[in-house]
PDB file of C-alpha atoms in Angstrom:
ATOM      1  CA  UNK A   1       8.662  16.023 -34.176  1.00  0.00           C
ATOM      2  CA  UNK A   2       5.283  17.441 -35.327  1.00  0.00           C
ATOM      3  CA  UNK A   3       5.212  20.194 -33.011  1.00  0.00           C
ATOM      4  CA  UNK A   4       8.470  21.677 -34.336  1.00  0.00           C
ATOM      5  CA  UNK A   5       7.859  24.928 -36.366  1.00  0.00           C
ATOM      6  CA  UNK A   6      10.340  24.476 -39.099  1.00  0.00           C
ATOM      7  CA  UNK A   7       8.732  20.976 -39.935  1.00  0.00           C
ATOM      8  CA  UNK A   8       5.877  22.741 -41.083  1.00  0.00           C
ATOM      9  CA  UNK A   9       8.078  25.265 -43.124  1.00  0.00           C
ATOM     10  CA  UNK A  10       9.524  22.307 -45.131  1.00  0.00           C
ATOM     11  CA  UNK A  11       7.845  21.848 -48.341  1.00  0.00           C
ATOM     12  CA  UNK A  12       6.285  18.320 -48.453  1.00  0.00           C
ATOM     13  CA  UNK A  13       7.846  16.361 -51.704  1.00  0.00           C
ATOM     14  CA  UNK A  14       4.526  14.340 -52.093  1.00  0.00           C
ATOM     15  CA  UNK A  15       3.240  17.648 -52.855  1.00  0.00           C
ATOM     16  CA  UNK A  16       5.457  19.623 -54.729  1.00  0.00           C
ATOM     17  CA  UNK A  17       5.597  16.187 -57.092  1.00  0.00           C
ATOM     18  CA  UNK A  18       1.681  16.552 -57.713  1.00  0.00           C
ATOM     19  CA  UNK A  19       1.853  20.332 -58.426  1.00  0.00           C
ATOM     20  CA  UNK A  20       5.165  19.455 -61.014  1.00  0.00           C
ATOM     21  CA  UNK A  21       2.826  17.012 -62.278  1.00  0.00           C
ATOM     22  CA  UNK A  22      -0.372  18.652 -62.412  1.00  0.00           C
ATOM     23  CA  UNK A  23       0.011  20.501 -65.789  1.00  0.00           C
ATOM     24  CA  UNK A  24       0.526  17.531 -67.294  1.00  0.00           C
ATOM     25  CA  UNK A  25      -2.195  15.507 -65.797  1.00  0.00           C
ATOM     26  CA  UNK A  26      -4.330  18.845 -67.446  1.00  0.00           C
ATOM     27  CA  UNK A  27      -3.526  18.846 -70.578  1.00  0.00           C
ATOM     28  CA  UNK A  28      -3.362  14.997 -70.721  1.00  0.00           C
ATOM     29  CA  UNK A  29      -6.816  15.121 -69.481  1.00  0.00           C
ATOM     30  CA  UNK A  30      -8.213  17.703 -71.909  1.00  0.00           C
ATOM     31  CA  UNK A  31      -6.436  15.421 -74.314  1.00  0.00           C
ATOM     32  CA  UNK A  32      -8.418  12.204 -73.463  1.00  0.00           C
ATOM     33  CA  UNK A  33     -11.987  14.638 -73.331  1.00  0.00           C
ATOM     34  CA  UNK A  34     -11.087  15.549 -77.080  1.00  0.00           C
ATOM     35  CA  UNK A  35     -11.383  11.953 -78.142  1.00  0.00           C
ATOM     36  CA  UNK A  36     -14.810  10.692 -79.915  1.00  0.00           C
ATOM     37  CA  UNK A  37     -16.594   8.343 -77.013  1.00  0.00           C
ATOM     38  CA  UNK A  38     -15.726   5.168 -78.477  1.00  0.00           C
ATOM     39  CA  UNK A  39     -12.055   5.654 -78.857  1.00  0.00           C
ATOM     40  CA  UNK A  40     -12.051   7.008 -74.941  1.00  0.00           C
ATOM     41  CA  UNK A  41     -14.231   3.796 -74.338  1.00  0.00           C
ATOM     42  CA  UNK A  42     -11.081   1.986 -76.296  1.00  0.00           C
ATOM     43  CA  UNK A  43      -8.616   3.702 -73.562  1.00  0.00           C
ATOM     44  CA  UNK A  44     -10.621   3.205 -70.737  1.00  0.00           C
ATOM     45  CA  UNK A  45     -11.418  -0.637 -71.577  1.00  0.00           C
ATOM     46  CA  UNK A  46      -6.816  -1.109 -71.761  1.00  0.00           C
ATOM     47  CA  UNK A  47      -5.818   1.196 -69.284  1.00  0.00           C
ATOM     48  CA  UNK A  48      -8.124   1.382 -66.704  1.00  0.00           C
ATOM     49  CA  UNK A  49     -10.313  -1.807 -66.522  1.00  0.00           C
ATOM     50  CA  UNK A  50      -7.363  -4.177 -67.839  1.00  0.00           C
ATOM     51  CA  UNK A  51      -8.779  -5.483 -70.969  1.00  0.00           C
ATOM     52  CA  UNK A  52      -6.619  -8.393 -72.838  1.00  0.00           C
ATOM     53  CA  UNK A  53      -6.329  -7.042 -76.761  1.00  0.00           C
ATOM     54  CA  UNK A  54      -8.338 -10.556 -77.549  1.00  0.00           C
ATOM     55  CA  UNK A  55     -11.073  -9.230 -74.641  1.00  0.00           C
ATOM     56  CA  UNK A  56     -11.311  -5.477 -76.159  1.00  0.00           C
ATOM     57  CA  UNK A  57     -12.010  -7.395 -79.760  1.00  0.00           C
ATOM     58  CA  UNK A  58     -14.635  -9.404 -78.546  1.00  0.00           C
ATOM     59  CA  UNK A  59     -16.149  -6.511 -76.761  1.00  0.00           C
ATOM     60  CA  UNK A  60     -15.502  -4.294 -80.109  1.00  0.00           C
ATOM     61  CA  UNK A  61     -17.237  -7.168 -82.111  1.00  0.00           C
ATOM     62  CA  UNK A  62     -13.761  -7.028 -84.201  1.00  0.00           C
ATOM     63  CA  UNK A  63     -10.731  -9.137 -84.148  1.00  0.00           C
ATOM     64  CA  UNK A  64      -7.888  -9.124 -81.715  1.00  0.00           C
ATOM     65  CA  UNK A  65      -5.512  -7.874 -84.271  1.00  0.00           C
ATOM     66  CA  UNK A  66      -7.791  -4.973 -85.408  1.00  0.00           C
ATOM     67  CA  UNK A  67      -8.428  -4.108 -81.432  1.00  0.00           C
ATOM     68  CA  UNK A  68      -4.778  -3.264 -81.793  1.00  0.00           C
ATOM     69  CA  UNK A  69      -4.671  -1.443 -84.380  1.00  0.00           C
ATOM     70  CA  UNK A  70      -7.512   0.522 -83.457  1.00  0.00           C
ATOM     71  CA  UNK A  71      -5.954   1.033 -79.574  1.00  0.00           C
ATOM     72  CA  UNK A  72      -2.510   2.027 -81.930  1.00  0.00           C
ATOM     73  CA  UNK A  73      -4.795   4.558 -83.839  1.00  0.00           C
ATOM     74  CA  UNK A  74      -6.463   6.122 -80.628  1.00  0.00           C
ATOM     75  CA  UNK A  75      -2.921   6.394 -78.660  1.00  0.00           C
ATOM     76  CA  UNK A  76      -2.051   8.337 -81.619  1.00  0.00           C
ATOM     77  CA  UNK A  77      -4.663  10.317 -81.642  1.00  0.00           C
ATOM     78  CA  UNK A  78      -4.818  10.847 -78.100  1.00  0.00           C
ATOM     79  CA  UNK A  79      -0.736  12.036 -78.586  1.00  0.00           C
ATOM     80  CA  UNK A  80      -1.842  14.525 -81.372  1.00  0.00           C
ATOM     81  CA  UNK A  81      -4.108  16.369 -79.135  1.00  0.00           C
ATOM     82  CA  UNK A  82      -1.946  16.140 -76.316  1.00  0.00           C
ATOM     83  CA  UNK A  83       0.524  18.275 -78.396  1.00  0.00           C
ATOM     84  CA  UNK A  84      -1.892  20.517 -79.530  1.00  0.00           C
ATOM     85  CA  UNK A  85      -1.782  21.450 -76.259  1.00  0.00           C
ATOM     86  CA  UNK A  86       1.022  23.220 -76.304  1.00  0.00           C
ATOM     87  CA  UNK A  87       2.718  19.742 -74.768  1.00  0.00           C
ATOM     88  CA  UNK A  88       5.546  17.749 -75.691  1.00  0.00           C
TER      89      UNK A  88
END
């Protein structure tokens, strides 16, 4: 029950999985800010508003195939900094 003492002693795993997580999320994020603006607008148009490869090319103004290369070359990128973090 919510009045009992020890329930409120017990670490919450919802919470304890966010602070494992959170130095990750960090550097991940300071990862993403160290990309130029149009390779985080590259990430952003994938991950986060759901862009088809073909849709991300014709927003580009390139090719479908080079939209994947270029998302390849920004995930890279994106890894590289992530590991200059101090990161694996």
């Amino acid at each position: 029950p919510l009045d009992d003492e020890k329930a409120f002693e017990r670490p919450d795993p919802a919470t304890t999985r966010i602070l494992d997580s959170l130095p990750d999320q960090l550097a991940a994020h300071e990862a993403l800010e160290g990309l130029r603006p149009r390779d985080q607008e590259i990430l952003r148009m994938r991950y986060f508003e759901g862009f088809s490869i073909v849709e991300m090319g014709q927003r580009l103004g390139v090719k479908a195939k080079y939209a994947q290369k270029l998302l390849t070359k920004v995930l890279r990128r994106a890894e590289r900094n992530y590991r200059r973090k101090g990161f694996r």
